[in-house]
Coordinates of C-alpha atoms in Angstrom, one line a residue:
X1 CA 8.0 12.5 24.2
X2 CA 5.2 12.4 22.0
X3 CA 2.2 9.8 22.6
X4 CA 1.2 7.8 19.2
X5 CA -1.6 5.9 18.6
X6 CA 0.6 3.1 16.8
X7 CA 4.7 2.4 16.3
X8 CA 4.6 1.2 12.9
X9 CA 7.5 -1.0 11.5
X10 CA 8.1 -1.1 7.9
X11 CA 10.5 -2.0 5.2
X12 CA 9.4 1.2 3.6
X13 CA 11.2 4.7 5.3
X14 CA 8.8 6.8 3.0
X15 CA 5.3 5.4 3.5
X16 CA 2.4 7.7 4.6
X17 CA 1.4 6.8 8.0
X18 CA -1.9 8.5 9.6
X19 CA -1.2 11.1 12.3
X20 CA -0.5 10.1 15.9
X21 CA 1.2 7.0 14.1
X22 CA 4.9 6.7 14.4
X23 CA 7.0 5.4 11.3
X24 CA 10.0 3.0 11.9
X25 CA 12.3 1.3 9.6
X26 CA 15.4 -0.2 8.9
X27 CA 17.0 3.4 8.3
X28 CA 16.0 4.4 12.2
X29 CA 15.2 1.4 14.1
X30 CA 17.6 -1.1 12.7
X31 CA 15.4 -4.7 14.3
X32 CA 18.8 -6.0 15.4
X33 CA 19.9 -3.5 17.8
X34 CA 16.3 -1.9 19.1
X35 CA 14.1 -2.1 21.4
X36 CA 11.3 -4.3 19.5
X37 CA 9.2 -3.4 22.8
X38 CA 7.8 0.4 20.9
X39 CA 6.7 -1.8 18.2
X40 CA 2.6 -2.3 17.7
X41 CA 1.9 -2.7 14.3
X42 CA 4.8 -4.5 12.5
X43 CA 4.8 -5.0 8.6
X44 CA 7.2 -7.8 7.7
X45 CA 9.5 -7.0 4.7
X46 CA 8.6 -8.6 1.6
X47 CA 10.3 -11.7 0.1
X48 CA 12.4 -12.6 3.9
X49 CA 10.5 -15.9 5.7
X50 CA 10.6 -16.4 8.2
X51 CA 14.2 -14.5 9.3
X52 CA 12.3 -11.5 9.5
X53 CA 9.3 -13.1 11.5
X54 CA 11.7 -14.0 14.4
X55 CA 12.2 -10.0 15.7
X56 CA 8.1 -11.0 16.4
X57 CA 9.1 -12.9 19.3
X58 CA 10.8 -9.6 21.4
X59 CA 7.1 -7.7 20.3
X60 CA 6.3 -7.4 23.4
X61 CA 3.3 -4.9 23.1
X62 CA 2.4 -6.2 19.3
X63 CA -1.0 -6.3 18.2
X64 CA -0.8 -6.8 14.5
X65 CA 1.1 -8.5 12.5
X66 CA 0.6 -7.5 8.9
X67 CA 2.6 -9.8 6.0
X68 CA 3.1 -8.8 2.7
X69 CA 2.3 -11.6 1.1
X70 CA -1.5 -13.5 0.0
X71 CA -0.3 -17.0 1.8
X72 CA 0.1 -16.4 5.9
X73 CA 1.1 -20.1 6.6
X74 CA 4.7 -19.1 7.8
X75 CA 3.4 -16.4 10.3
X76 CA 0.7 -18.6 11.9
X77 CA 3.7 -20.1 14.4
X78 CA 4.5 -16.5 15.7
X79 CA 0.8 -15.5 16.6
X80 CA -0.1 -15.2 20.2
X81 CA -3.1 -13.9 22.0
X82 CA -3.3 -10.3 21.7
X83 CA -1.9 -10.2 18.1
X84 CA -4.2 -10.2 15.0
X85 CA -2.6 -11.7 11.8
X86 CA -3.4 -9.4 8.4
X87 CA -2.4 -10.8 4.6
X88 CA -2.0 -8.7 1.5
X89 CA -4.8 -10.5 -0.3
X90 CA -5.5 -8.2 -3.5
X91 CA -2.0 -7.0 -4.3
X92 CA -0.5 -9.9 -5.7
X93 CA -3.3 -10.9 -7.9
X94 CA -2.1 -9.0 -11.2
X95 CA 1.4 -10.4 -11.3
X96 CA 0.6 -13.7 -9.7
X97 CA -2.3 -14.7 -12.7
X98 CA -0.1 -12.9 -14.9
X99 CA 3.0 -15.0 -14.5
X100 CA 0.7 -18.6 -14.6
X101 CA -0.7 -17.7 -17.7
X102 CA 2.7 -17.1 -19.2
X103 CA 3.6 -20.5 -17.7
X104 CA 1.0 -21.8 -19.6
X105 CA 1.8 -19.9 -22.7
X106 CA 5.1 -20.7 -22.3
X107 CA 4.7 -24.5 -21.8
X108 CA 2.3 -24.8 -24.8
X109 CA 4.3 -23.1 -27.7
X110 CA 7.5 -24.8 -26.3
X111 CA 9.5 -21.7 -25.6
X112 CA 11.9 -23.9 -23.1
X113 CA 12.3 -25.8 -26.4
X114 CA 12.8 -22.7 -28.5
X115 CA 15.5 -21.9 -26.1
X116 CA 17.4 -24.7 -25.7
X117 CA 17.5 -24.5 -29.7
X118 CA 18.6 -20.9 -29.9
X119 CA 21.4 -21.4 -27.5
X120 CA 22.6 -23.7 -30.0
X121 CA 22.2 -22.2 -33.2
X122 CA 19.5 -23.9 -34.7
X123 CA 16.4 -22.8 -36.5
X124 CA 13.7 -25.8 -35.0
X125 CA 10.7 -25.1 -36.7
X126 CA 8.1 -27.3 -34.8
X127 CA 4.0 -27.0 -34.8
X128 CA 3.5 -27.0 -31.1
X129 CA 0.3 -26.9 -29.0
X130 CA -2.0 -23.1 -27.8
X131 CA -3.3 -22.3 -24.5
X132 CA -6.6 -21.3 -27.0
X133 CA -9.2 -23.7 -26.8
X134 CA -7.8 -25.6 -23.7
X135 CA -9.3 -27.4 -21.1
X136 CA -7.9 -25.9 -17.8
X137 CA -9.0 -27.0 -14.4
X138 CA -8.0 -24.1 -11.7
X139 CA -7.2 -25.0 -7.8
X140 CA -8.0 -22.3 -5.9
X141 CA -10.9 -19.7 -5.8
X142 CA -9.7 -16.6 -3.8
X143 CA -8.7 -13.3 -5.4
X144 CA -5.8 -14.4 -7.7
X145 CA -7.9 -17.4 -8.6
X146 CA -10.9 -14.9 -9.7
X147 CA -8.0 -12.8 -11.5
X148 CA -6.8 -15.5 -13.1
X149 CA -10.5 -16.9 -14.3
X150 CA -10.8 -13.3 -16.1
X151 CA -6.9 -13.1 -17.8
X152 CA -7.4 -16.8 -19.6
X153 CA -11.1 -15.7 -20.7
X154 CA -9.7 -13.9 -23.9
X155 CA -8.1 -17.4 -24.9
X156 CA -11.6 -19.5 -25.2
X157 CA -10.5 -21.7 -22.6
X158 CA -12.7 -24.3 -21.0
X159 CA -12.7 -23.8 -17.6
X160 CA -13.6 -25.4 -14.3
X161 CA -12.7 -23.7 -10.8
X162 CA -12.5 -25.9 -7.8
X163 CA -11.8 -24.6 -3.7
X164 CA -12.2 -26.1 -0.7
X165 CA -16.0 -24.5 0.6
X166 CA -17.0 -23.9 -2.9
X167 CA -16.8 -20.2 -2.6
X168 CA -17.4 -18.2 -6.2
X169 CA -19.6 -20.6 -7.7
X170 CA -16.2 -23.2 -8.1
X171 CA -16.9 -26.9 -7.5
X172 CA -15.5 -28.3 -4.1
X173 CA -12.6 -30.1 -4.5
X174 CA -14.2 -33.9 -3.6
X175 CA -15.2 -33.4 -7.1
X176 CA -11.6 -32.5 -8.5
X177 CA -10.5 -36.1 -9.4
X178 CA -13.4 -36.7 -11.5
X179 CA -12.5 -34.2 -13.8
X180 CA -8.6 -34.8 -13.7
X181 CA -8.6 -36.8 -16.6
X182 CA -10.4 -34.3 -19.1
X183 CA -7.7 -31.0 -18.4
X184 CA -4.7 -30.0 -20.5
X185 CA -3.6 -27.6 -17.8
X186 CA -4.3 -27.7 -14.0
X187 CA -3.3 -24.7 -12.6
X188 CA -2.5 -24.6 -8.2
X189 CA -3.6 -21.0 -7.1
X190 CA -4.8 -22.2 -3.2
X191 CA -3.8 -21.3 0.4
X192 CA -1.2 -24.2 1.9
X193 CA -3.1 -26.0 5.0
X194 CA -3.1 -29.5 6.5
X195 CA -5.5 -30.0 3.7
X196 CA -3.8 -29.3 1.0
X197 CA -0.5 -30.0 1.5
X198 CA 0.5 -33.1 -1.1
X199 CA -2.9 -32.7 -2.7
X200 CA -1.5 -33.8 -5.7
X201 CA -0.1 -36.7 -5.1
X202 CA 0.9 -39.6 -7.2
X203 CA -2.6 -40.8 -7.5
X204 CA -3.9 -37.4 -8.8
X205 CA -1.0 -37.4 -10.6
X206 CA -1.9 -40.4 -12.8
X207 CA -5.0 -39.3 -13.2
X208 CA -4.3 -36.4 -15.5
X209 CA -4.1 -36.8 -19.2
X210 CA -1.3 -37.5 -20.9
X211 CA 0.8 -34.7 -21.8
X212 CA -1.1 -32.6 -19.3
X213 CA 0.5 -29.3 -18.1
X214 CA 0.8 -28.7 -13.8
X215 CA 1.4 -25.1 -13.1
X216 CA 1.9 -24.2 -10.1
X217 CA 1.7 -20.7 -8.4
X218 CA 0.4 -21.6 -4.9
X219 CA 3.2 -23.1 -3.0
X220 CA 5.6 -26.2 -3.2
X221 CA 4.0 -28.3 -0.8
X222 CA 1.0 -28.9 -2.2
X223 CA 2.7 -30.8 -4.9
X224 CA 4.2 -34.6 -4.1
X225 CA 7.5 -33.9 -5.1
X226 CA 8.8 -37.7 -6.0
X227 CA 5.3 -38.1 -7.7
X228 CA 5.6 -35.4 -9.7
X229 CA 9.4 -36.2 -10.9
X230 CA 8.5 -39.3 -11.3
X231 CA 5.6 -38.4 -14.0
X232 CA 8.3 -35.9 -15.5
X233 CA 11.0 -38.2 -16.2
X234 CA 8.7 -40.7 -17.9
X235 CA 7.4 -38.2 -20.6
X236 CA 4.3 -38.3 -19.5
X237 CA 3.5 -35.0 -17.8
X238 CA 4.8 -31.9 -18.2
X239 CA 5.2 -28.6 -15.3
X240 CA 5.9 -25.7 -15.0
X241 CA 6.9 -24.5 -11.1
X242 CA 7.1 -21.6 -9.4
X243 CA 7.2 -22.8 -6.3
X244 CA 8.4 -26.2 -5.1
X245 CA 9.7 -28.3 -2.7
X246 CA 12.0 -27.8 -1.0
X247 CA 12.4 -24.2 -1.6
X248 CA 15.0 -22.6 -2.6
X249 CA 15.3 -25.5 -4.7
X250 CA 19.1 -26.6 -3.6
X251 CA 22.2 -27.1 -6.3
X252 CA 22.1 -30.9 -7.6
X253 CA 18.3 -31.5 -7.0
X254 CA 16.6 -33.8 -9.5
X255 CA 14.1 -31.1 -10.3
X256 CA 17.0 -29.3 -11.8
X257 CA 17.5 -31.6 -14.3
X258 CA 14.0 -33.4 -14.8
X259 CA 12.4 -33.3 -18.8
X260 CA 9.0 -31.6 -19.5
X261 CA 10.0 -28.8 -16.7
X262 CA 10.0 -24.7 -16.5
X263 CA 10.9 -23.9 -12.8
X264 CA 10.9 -19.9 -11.9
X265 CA 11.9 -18.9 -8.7
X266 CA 9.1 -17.8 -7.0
X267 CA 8.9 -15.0 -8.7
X268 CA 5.3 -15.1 -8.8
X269 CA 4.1 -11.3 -7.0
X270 CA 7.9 -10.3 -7.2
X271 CA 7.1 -7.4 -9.8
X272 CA 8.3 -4.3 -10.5
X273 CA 4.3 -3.7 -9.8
X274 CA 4.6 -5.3 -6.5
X275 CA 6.7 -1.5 -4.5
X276 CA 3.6 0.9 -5.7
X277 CA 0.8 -2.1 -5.3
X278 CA 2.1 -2.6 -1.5
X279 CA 3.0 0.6 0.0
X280 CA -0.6 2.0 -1.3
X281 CA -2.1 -1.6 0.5
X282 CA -0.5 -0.8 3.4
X283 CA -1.3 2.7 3.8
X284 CA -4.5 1.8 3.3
X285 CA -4.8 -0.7 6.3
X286 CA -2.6 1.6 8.3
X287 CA -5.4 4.8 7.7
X288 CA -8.4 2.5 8.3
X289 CA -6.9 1.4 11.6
X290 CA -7.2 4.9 12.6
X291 CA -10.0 5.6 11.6
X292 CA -11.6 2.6 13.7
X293 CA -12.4 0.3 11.5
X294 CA -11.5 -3.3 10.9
X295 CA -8.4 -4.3 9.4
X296 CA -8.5 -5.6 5.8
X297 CA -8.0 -9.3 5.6
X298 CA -7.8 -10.6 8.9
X299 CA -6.7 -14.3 9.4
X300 CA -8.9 -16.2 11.6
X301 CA -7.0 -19.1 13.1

């Protein structure tokens, strides 16, 4: 038998793996019925949780662990010594920024509204508000939060960026509540940690104008859910979600049927953009590993 430098494991049957590398999929190497052991490098299949982290556990010769996605928090239980955790920071940046500006868009020129209308049969001409000359607060100063900085530019928004260190030139997020009161739309664009999970809560919550838009992009938890339903079914606030929590958002949840809402379903990188974007990411990291250099976008835990 042939001696490879790497047993790669990915979704993807066709992707271009250095040589001495060894491809595996679900075509050859079905995760149910193998021998998880060969595997050293495994790349979990897109969109799948943390069903398709499990197989991690019978890894026994693993040593990285490569996600598809920018946020990692779901892997973090499956590391052990030995294994270095990677992220896909960079590929989701285009459809992510993409989608939360036409949130905004969305929310502002009351498309819901339009909708609801059309499925009715009735012309509703209203004047409703622009995302142009907005003031917009942004949570979150990584690469989708740059992204997102440079797709709202063309709109003459206002903007202020906060983040946890600071990074990017952003204000640090101690400073977030003073500014609360002055945004139309507060967009969420940050990792989930023990730091920001409920960071908006019902107290940052009242702080926002009225009629303020939250989008969020980032993930559910960093959201209070009952604050924020509470807010919506006053009038007060408006949302749109891509994310939320709990997630899938179940049949007969109050979300569901909350006013001054737009929930997707996390379909934020999901693009048809998202197959070309992450095979050529992950041949990347697969050709640098061979070459002997460091893996892009290494989690330190």
């Amino acid at each position: 038998m042939a001696n490879f430098t790497h047993t790669v494991w990915s979704q993807w049957p066709d992707l271009l793996v250095p040589e001495g590398f060894r491809l595996l999929s679900p075509e050859n190497f079905p995760l149910d019925s193998s021998d998880l052991s060969e595997i050293t490098i495994y790349i979990q299949p897109y969109m799948t949780g943390t069903e398709l982290l499990e197989p991690v556990k019978a890894m026994s010769n693993l040593q990285i662990l490569q996600v598809p996605n920018a946020g990692y928090e779901s892997a973090v239980p499956y590391v052990r010594p030995g294994v270095m955790l990677c992220n896909a920071r960079g590929v989701h940046n285009a459809s992510t920024a993409e989608l939360a500006v036409g949130l905004a868009i969305a929310m502002k020129r009351g498309f819901p509204d339009f909708l609801r209308a059309q499925d009715q049969g009735l012309w509703s001409h209203e004047r409703m508000g622009s995302l142009n000359d907005s003031s917009v607060g942004i949570v979150g100063a990584g690469s989708i939060g740059q992204t997102l900085i440079s797709f709202l530019e063309p709109y003459g928004v206002e903007m202020k960026v906060f983040s946890r260190s600071g990074m990017n030139g952003s204000l640090t997020i101690d400073k977030l509540d003073q500014f609360l009161p002055t945004f139309d739309i507060l967009f969420l664009i940050l990792p989930l940690n023990a730091e920001s999970k409920h960071l908006i809560d019902a107290r940052r919550l009242s702080l926002m104008k009225d009629r303020a838009i939250l989008i969020n992009v980032a993930r559910g938890q960093i959201v209070d859910t009952d604050a924020l339903l509470a807010e919506l079914n006053s009038g007060r606030l408006r949302a749109a979600l891509d994310v939320t929590d709990p997630e899938p958002l179940p049949l007969g949840h109050p979300l569901w049927s909350a006013p001054n809402v737009m929930i997707t379903p996390h379909v934020g990188g999901d693009s048809e953009v998202f197959e070309k974007r992450g095979k050529r990411f992950m041949e990347e990291q697969l050709q640098r590993i061979a070459d002997g250099l460091e893996p892009l976008n290494i989690i330190e835990l």
